[in-house]
Coordinates of C-alpha atoms in Angstrom, one line a residue:
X15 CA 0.0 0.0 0.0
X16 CA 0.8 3.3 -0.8
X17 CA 0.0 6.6 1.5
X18 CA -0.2 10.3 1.0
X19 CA -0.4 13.1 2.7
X20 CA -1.0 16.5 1.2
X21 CA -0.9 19.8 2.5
X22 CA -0.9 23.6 1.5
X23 CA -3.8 24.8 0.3
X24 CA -5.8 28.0 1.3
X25 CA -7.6 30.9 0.4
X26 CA -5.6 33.1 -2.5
X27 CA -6.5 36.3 -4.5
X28 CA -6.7 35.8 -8.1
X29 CA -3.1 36.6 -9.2
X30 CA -1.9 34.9 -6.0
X31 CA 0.1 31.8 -5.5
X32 CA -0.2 28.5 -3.5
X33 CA 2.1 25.4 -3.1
X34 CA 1.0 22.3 -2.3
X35 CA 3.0 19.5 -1.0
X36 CA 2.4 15.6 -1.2
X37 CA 4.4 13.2 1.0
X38 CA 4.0 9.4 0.2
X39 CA 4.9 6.5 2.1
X40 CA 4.9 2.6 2.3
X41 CA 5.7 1.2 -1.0
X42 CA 7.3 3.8 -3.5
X43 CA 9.2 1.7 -4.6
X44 CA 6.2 0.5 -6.6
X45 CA 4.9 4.1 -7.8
X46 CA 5.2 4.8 -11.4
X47 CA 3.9 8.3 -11.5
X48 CA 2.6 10.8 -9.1
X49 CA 0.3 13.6 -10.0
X50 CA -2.7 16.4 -9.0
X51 CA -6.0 16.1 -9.5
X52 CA -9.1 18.8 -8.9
X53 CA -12.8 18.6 -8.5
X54 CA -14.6 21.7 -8.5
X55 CA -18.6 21.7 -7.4
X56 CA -20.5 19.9 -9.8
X57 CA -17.7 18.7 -11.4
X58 CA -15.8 15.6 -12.8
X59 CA -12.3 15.1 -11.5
X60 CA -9.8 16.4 -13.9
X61 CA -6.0 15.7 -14.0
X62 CA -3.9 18.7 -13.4
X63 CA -0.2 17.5 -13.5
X64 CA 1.7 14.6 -14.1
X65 CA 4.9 13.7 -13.0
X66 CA 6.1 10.0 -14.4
X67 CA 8.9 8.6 -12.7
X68 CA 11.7 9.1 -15.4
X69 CA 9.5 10.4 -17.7
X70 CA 8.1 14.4 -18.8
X71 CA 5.6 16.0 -17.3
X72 CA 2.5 16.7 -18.3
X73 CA -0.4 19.5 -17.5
X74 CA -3.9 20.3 -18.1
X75 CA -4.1 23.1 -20.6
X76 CA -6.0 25.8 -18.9
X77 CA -2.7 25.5 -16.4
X78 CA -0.3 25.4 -18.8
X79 CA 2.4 28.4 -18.0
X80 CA 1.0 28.5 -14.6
X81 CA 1.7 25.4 -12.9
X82 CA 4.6 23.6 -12.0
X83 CA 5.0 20.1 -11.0
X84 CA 8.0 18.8 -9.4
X85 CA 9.3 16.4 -7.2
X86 CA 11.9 15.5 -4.4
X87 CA 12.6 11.7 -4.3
X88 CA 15.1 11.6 -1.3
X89 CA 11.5 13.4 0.2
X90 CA 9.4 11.4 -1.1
X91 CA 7.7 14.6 -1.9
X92 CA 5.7 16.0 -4.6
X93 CA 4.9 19.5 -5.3
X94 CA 2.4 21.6 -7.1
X95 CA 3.2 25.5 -7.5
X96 CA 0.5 27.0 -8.4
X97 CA 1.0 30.4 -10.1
X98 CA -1.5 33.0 -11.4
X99 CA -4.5 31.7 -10.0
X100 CA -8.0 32.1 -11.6
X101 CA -11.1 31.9 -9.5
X102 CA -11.4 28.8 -11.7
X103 CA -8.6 27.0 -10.4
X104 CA -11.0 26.8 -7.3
X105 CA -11.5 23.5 -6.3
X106 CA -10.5 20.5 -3.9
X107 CA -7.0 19.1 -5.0
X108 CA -6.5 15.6 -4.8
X109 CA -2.3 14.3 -4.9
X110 CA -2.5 10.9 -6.4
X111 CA -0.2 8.0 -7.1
X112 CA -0.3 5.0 -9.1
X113 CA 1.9 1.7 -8.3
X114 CA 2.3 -1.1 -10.6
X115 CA 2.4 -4.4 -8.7
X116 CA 1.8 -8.1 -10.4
X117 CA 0.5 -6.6 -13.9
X118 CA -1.9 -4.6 -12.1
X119 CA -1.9 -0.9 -11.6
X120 CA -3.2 0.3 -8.6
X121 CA -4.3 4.4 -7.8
X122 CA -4.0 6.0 -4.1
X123 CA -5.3 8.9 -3.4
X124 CA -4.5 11.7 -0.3
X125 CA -7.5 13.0 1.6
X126 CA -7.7 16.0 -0.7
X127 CA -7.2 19.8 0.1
X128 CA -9.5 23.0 -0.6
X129 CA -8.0 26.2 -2.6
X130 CA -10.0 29.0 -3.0
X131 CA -9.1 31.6 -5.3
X132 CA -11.1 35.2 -4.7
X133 CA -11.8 37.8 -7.5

């Protein structure tokens, strides 16, 4: 099993910026990519950023410019910074990673984290 823990999110002015933080534990090893995920009200989940392990990154493209993904392996750590922020980019984000274990890929998910952008 995999676990994450996210943190960093808030309330931000539009123009603002937030960071947010994933740690994972347990079996990295295992985890072949890590990435963000937001759910505004009313909303499907969407995929934010990508980060495969050896492999590029890759971003939604209304955050393209915006938003960076990166990570720190010797932190188990993954980060989101969040640049320029739209009222839009409201929404609960959701640090996910996905393990690959006996042919079978498996996704964990942290409990999630509110940002709030104001006009």
């Amino acid at each position: 099993q995999v676990q994450l823990v996210e943190s960093g999110g808030g309330l931000v002015q539009a123009g603002g910026s937030l960071r947010l933080s994933c740690v994972a534990s347990g079996r990295i090893f295992s985890i072949y990519a890590m990435g963000w995920y937001r759910q505004a009200p009313g909303k499907q989940r969407e995929l934010v950023a990508a980060i495969p392990t050896g492999g590029d990154t890759n971003y939604a493209d209304s955050v393209k410019g915006r938003f960076t993904i990166s990570r720190d392996n010797a932190k188990n750590t993954v980060y989101l910074q969040m640049n320029s922020l739209k009222p839009e980019d409201t929404a609960v984000y959701y640090c996910n990673a996905k393990e690959r274990r006996m042919l079978t890929n498996y996704d964990y998910w942290a409990q999630g984290t509110q940002v709030t952008v104001s006009s």
